[in-house]
PDB file of C-alpha atoms in Angstrom:
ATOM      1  CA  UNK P   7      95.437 115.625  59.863  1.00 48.00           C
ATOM      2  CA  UNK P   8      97.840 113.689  57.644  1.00 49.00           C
ATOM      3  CA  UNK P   9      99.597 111.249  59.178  1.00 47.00           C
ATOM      4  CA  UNK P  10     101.325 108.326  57.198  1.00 50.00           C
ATOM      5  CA  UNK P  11     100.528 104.533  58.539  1.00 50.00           C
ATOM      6  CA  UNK P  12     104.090 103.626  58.610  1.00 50.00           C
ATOM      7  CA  UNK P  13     104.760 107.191  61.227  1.00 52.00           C
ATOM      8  CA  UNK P  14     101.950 105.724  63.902  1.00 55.00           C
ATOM      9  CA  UNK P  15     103.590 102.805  63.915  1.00 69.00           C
ATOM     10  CA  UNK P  16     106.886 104.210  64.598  1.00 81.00           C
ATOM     11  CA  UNK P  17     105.443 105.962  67.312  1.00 86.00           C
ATOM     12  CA  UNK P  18     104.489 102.888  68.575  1.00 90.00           C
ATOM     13  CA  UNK P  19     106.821 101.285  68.798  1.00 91.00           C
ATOM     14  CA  UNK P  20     109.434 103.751  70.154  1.00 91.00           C
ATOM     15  CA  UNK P  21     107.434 103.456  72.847  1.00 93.00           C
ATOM     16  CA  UNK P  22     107.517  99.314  73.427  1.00 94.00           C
ATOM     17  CA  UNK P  23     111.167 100.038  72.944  1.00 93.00           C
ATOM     18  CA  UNK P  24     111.186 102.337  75.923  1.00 94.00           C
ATOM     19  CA  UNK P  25     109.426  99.993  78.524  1.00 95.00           C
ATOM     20  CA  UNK P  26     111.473  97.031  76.687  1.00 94.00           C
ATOM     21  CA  UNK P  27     114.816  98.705  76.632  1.00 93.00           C
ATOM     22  CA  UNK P  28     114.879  96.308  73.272  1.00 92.00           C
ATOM     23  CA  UNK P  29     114.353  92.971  74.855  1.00 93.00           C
ATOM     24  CA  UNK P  30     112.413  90.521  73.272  1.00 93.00           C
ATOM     25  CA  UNK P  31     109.030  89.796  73.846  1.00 94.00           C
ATOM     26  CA  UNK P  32     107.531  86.215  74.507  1.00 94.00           C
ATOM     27  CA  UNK P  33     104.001  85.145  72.802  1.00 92.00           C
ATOM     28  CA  UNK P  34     102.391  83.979  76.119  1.00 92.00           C
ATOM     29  CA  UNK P  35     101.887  84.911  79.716  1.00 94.00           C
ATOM     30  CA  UNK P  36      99.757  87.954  78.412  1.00 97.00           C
ATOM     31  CA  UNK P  37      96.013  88.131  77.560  1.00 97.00           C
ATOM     32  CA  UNK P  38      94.570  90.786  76.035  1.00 97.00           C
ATOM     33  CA  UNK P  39      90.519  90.701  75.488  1.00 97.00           C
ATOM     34  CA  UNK P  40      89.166  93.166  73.414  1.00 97.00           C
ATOM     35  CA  UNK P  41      86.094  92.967  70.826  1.00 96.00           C
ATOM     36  CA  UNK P  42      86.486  92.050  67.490  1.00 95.00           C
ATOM     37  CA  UNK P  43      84.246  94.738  66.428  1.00 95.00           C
ATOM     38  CA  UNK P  44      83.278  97.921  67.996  1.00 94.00           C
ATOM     39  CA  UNK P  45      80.682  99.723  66.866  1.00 90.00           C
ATOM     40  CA  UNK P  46      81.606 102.911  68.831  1.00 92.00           C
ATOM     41  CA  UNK P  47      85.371 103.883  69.061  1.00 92.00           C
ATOM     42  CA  UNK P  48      84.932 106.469  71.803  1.00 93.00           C
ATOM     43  CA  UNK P  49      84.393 103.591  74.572  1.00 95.00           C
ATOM     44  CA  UNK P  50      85.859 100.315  73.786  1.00 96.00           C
ATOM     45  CA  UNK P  51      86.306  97.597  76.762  1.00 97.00           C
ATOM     46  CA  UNK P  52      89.359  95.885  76.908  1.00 97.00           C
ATOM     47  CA  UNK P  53      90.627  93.583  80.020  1.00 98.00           C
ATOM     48  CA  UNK P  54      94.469  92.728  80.348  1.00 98.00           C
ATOM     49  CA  UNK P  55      95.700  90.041  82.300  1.00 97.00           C
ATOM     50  CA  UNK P  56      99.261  88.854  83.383  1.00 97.00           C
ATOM     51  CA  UNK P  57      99.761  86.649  85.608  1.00 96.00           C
ATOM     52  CA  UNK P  58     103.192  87.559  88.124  1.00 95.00           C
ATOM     53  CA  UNK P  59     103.568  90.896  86.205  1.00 97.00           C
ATOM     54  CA  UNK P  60     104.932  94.012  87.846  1.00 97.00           C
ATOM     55  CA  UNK P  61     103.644  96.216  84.604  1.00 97.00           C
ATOM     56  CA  UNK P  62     101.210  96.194  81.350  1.00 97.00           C
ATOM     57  CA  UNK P  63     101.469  98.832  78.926  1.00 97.00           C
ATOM     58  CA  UNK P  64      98.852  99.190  76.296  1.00 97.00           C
ATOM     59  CA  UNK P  65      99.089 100.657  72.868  1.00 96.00           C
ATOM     60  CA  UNK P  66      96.889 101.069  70.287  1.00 96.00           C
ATOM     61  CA  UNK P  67      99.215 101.014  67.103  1.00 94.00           C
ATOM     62  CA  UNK P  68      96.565 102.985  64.880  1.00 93.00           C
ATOM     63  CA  UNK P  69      96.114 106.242  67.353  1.00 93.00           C
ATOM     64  CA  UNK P  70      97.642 109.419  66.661  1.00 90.00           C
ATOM     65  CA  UNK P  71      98.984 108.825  70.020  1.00 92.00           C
ATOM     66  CA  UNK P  72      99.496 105.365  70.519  1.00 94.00           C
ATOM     67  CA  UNK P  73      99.892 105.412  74.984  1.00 95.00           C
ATOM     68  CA  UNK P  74      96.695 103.698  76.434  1.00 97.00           C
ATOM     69  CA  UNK P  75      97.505 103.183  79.530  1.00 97.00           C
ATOM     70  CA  UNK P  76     100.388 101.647  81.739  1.00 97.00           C
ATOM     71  CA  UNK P  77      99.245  99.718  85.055  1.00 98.00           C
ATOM     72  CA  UNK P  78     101.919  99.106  87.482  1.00 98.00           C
ATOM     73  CA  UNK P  79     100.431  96.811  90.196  1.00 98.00           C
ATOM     74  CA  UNK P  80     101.394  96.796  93.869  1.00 97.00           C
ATOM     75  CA  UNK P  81     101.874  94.412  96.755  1.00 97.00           C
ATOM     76  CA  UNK P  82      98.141  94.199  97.107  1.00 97.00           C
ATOM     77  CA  UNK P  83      96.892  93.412  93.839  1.00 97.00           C
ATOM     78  CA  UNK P  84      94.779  90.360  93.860  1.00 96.00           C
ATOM     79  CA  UNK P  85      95.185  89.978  90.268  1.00 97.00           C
ATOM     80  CA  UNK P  86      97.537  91.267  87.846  1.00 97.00           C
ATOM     81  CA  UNK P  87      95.198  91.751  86.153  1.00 97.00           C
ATOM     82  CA  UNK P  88      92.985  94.998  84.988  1.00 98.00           C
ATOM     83  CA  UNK P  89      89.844  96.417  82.490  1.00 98.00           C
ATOM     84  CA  UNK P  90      89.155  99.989  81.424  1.00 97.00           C
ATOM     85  CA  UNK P  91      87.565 101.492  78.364  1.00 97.00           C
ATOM     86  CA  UNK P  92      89.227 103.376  75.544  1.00 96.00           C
ATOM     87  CA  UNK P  93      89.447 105.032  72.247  1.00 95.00           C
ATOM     88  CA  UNK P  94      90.416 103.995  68.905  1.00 95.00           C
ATOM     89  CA  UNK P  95      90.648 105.721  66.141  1.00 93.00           C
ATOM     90  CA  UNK P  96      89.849 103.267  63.338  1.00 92.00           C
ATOM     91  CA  UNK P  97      90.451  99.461  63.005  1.00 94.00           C
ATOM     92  CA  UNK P  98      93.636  98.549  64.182  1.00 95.00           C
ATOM     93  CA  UNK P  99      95.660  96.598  66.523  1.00 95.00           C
ATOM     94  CA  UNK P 100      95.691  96.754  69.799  1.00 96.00           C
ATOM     95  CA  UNK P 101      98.835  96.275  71.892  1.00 96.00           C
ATOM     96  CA  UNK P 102      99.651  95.089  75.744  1.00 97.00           C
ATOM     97  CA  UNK P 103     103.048  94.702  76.798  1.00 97.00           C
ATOM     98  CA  UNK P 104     103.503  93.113  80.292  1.00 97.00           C
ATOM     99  CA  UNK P 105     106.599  93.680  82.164  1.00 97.00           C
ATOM    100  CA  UNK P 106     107.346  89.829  84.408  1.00 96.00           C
ATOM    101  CA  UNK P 107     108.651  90.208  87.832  1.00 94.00           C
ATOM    102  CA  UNK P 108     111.703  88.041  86.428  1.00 93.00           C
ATOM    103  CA  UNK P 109     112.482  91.108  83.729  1.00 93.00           C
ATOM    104  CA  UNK P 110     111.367  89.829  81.243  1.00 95.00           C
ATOM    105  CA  UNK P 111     108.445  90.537  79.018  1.00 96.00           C
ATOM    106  CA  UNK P 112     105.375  88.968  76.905  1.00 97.00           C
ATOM    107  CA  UNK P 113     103.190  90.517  74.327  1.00 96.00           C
ATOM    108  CA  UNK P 114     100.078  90.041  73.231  1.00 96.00           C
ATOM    109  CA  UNK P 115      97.853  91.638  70.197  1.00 96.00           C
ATOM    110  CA  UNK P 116      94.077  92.352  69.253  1.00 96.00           C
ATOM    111  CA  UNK P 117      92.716  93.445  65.801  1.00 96.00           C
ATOM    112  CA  UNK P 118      89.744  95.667  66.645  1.00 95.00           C
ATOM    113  CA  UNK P 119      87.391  96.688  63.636  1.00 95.00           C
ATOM    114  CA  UNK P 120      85.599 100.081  64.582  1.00 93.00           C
ATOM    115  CA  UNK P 121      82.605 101.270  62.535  1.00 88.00           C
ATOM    116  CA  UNK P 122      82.603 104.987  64.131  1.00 79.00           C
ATOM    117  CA  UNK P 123      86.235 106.278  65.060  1.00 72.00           C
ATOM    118  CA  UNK P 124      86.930 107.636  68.121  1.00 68.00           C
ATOM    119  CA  UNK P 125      89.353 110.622  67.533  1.00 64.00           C
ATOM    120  CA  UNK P 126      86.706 113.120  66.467  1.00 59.00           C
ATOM    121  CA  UNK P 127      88.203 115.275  63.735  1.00 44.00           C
TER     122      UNK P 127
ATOM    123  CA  UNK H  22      88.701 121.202  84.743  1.00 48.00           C
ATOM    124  CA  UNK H  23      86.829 120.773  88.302  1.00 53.00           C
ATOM    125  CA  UNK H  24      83.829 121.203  86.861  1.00 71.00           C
ATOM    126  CA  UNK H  25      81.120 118.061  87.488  1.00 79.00           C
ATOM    127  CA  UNK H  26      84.295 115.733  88.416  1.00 89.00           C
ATOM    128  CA  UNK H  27      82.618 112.976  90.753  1.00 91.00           C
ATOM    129  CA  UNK H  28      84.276 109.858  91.654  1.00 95.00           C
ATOM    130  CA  UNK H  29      82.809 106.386  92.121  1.00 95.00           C
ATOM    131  CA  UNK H  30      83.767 103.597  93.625  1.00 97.00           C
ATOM    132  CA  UNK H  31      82.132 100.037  94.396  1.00 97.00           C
ATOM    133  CA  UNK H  32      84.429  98.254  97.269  1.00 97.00           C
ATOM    134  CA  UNK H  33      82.282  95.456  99.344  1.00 96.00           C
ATOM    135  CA  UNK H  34      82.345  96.721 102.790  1.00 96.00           C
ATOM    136  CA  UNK H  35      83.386  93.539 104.295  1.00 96.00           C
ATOM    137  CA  UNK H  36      85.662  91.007 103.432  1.00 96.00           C
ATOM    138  CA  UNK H  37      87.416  87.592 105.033  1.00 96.00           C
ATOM    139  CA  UNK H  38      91.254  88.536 105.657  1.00 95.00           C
ATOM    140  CA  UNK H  39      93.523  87.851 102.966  1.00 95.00           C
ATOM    141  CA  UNK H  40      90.550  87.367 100.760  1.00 96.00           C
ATOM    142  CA  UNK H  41      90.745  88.983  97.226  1.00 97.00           C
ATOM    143  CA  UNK H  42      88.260  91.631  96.219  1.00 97.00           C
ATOM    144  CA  UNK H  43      86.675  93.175  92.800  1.00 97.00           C
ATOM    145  CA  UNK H  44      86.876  96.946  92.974  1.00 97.00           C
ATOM    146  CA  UNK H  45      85.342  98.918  90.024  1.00 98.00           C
ATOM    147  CA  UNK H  46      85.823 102.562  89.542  1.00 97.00           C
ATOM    148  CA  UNK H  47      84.478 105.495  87.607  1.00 97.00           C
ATOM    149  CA  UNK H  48      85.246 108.874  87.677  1.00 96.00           C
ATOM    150  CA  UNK H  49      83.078 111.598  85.484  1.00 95.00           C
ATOM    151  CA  UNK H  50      85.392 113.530  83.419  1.00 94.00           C
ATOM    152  CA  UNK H  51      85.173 114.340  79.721  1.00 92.00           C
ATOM    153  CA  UNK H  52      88.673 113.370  79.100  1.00 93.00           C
ATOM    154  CA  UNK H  53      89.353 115.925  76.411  1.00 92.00           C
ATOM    155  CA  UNK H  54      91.646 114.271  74.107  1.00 90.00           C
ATOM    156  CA  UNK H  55      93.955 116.867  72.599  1.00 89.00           C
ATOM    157  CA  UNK H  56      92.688 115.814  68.924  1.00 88.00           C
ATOM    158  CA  UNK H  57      89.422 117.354  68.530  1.00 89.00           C
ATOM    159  CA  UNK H  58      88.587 120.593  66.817  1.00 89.00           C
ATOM    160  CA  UNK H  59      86.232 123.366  67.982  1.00 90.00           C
ATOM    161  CA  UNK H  60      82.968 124.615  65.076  1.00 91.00           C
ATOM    162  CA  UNK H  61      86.042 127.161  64.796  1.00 92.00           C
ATOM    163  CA  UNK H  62      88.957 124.628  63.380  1.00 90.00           C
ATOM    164  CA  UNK H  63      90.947 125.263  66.642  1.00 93.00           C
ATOM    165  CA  UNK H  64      92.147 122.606  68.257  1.00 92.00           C
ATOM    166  CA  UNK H  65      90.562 121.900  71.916  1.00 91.00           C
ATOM    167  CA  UNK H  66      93.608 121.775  74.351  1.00 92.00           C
ATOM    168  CA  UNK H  67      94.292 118.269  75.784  1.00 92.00           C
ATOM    169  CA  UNK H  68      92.454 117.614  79.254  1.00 93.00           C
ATOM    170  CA  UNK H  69      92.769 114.364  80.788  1.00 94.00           C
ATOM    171  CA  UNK H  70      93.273 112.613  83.957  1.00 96.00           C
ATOM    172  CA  UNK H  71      96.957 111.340  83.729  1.00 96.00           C
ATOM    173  CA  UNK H  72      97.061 108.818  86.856  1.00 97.00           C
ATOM    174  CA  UNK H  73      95.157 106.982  88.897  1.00 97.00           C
ATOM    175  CA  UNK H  74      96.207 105.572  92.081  1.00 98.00           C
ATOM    176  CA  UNK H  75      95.033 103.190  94.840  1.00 98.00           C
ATOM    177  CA  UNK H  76      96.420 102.164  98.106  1.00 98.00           C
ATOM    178  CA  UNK H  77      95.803 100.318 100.872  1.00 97.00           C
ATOM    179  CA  UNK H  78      96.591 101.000 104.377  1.00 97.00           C
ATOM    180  CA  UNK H  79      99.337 102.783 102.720  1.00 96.00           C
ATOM    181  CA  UNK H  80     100.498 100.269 100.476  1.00 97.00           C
ATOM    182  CA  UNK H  81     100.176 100.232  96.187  1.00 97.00           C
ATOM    183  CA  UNK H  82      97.131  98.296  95.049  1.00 98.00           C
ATOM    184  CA  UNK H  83      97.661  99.909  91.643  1.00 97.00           C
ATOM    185  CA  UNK H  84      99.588 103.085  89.917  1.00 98.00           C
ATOM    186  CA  UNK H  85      97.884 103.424  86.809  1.00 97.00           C
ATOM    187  CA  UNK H  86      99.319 105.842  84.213  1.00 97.00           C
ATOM    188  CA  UNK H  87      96.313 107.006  81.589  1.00 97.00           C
ATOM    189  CA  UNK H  88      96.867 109.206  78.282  1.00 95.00           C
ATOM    190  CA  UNK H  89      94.552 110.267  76.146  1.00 93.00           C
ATOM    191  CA  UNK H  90      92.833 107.100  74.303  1.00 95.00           C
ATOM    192  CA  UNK H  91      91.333 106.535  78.225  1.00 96.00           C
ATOM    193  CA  UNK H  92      87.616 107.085  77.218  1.00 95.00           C
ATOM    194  CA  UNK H  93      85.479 109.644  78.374  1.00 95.00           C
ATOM    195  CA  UNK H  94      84.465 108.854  82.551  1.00 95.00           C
ATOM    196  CA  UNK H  95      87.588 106.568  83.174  1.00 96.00           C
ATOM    197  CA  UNK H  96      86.368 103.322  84.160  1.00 97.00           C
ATOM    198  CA  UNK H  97      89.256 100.680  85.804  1.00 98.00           C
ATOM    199  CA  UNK H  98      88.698  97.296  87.245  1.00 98.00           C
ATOM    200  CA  UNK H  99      90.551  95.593  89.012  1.00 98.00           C
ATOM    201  CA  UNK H 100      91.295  93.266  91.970  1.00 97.00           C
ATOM    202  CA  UNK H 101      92.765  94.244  95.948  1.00 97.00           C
ATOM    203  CA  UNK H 102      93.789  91.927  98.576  1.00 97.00           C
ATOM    204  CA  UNK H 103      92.322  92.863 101.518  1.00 97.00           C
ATOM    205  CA  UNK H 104      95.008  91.705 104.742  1.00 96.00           C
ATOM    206  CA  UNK H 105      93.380  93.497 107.476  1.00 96.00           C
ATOM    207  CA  UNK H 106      90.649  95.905 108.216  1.00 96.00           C
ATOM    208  CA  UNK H 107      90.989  99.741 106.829  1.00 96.00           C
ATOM    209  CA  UNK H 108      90.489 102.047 104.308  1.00 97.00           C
ATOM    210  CA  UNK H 109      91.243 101.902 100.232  1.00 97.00           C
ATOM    211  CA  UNK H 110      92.071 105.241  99.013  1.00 98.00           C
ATOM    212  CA  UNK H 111      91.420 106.239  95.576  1.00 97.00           C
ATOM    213  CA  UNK H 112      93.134 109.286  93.606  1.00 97.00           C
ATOM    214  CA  UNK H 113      93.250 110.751  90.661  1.00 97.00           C
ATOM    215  CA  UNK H 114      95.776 113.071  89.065  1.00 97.00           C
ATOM    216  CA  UNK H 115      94.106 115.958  86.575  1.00 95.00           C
ATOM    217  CA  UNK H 116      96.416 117.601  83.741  1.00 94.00           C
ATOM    218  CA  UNK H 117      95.406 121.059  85.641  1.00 93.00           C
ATOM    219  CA  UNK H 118      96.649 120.110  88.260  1.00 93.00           C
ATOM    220  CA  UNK H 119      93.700 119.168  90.358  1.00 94.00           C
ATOM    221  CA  UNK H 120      93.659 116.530  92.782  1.00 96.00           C
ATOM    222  CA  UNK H 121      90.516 113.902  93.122  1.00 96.00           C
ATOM    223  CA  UNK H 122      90.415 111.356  95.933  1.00 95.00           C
ATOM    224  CA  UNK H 123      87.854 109.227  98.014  1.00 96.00           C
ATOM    225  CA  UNK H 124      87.973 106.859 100.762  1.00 96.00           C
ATOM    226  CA  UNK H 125      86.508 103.652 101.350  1.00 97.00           C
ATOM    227  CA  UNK H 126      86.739 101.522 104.816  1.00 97.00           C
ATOM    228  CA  UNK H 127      86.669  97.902 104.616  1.00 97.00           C
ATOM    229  CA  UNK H 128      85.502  95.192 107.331  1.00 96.00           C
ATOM    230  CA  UNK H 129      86.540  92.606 108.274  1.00 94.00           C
ATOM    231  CA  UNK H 130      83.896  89.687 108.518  1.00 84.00           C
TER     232      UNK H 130
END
């Protein structure tokens, strides 16, 4: 598969743009843990957490589909707040994009280096 | 899919009104990604669960929309006020089309 960098990315963010609508995005009120490196791409752990938000999308820029996962939380969410395991391809950065119950939105980023891709091939 | 699909849930069975809980989840599924080629060179037809869902009593703990970099035997955590006694209900939406759910009653202590 031959996919330039500069497409992926495009992908990418076509798809902030979409839950953004454009807006812009604020440095804080978003944390995203992830592991620096991951030995295995096929299950990495990643925890998102934003406090008051109605939404968190998460990307991973380098995929050759960049969706994660979106979490919309409900009235009974103790947290908004969430952690799953994914798949990355190759090193690359990681994405979440919470959505604030005000409208507006924060973004936060993760470099993960990954030894064995996850994508198979 | 449908084959070997089990969810799992871990929900404390009791829990002080109002308080907040820890809920982890797991469902075996082999999340087939829609990238990966058979010995063949064909590619092996996307196969995921696309959403997972939990309510409470009827209302939205979490709608959770998952593509394919979920890993292999989605795992979400996550946290659930519990308000009153009664159940947390846990689905999961398959590309085929196939439905997953379990149940899981809560106490109040």
């Amino acid at each position: 598969v031959t996919v330039l960098p500069f497409r992926v990315n495009a992908a990418a963010d076509d798809q902030i743009a979409a839950f953004t609508g454009g807006a812009d995005m604020a440095d804080a009120g978003i944390t995203l843990t992830a592991p620096e490196i991951a030995e295995n791409g096929n299950t990495v752990p990643i925890a998102v957490d934003a406090p008051g938000a109605v939404s968190i999308m998460v990307l991973a820029t380098g995929n050759p589909t960049p969706g994660v996962a979106t979490f919309n939380f409900g009235p009974l969410a103790g947290a908004q707040a969430a952690s799953t395991r994914i798949r990355l391809a190759g090193t690359q950065d990681v994405v979440a994009i919470a959505k604030l119950a005000d409208g507006s939105f924060a973004k936060a980023s993760a470099t993960v280096k990954v030894t064995i891709g996850g994508c198979g091939g | 899919m449908a084959s070997g699909v089990k969810p799992r849930v871990k929900v404390p069975k009791s829990a002080a009104a109002g308080e907040t809980v820890t809920i982890k989840s797991l469902i075996s599924h082999k999340m087939e990604s829609g990238q990966r080629k058979d010995k063949e060179g064909n590619l092996i037809p996307r196969s995921i669960i696309n959403r997972f869902t939990v309510d409470f009593n009827g209302q939205s703990v979490l709608d959770m929309t998952m593509e394919a970099a979920i890993s292999t035997n989605p795992y979400v955590q996550f946290e659930a006020i519990v308000p009153e006694a009664g159940d947390f209900v846990f689905t999961w939406y398959d590309d085929d089309g196939s439905v997953y759910d379990t149940k899981k009653s809560v106490k109040i202590a």
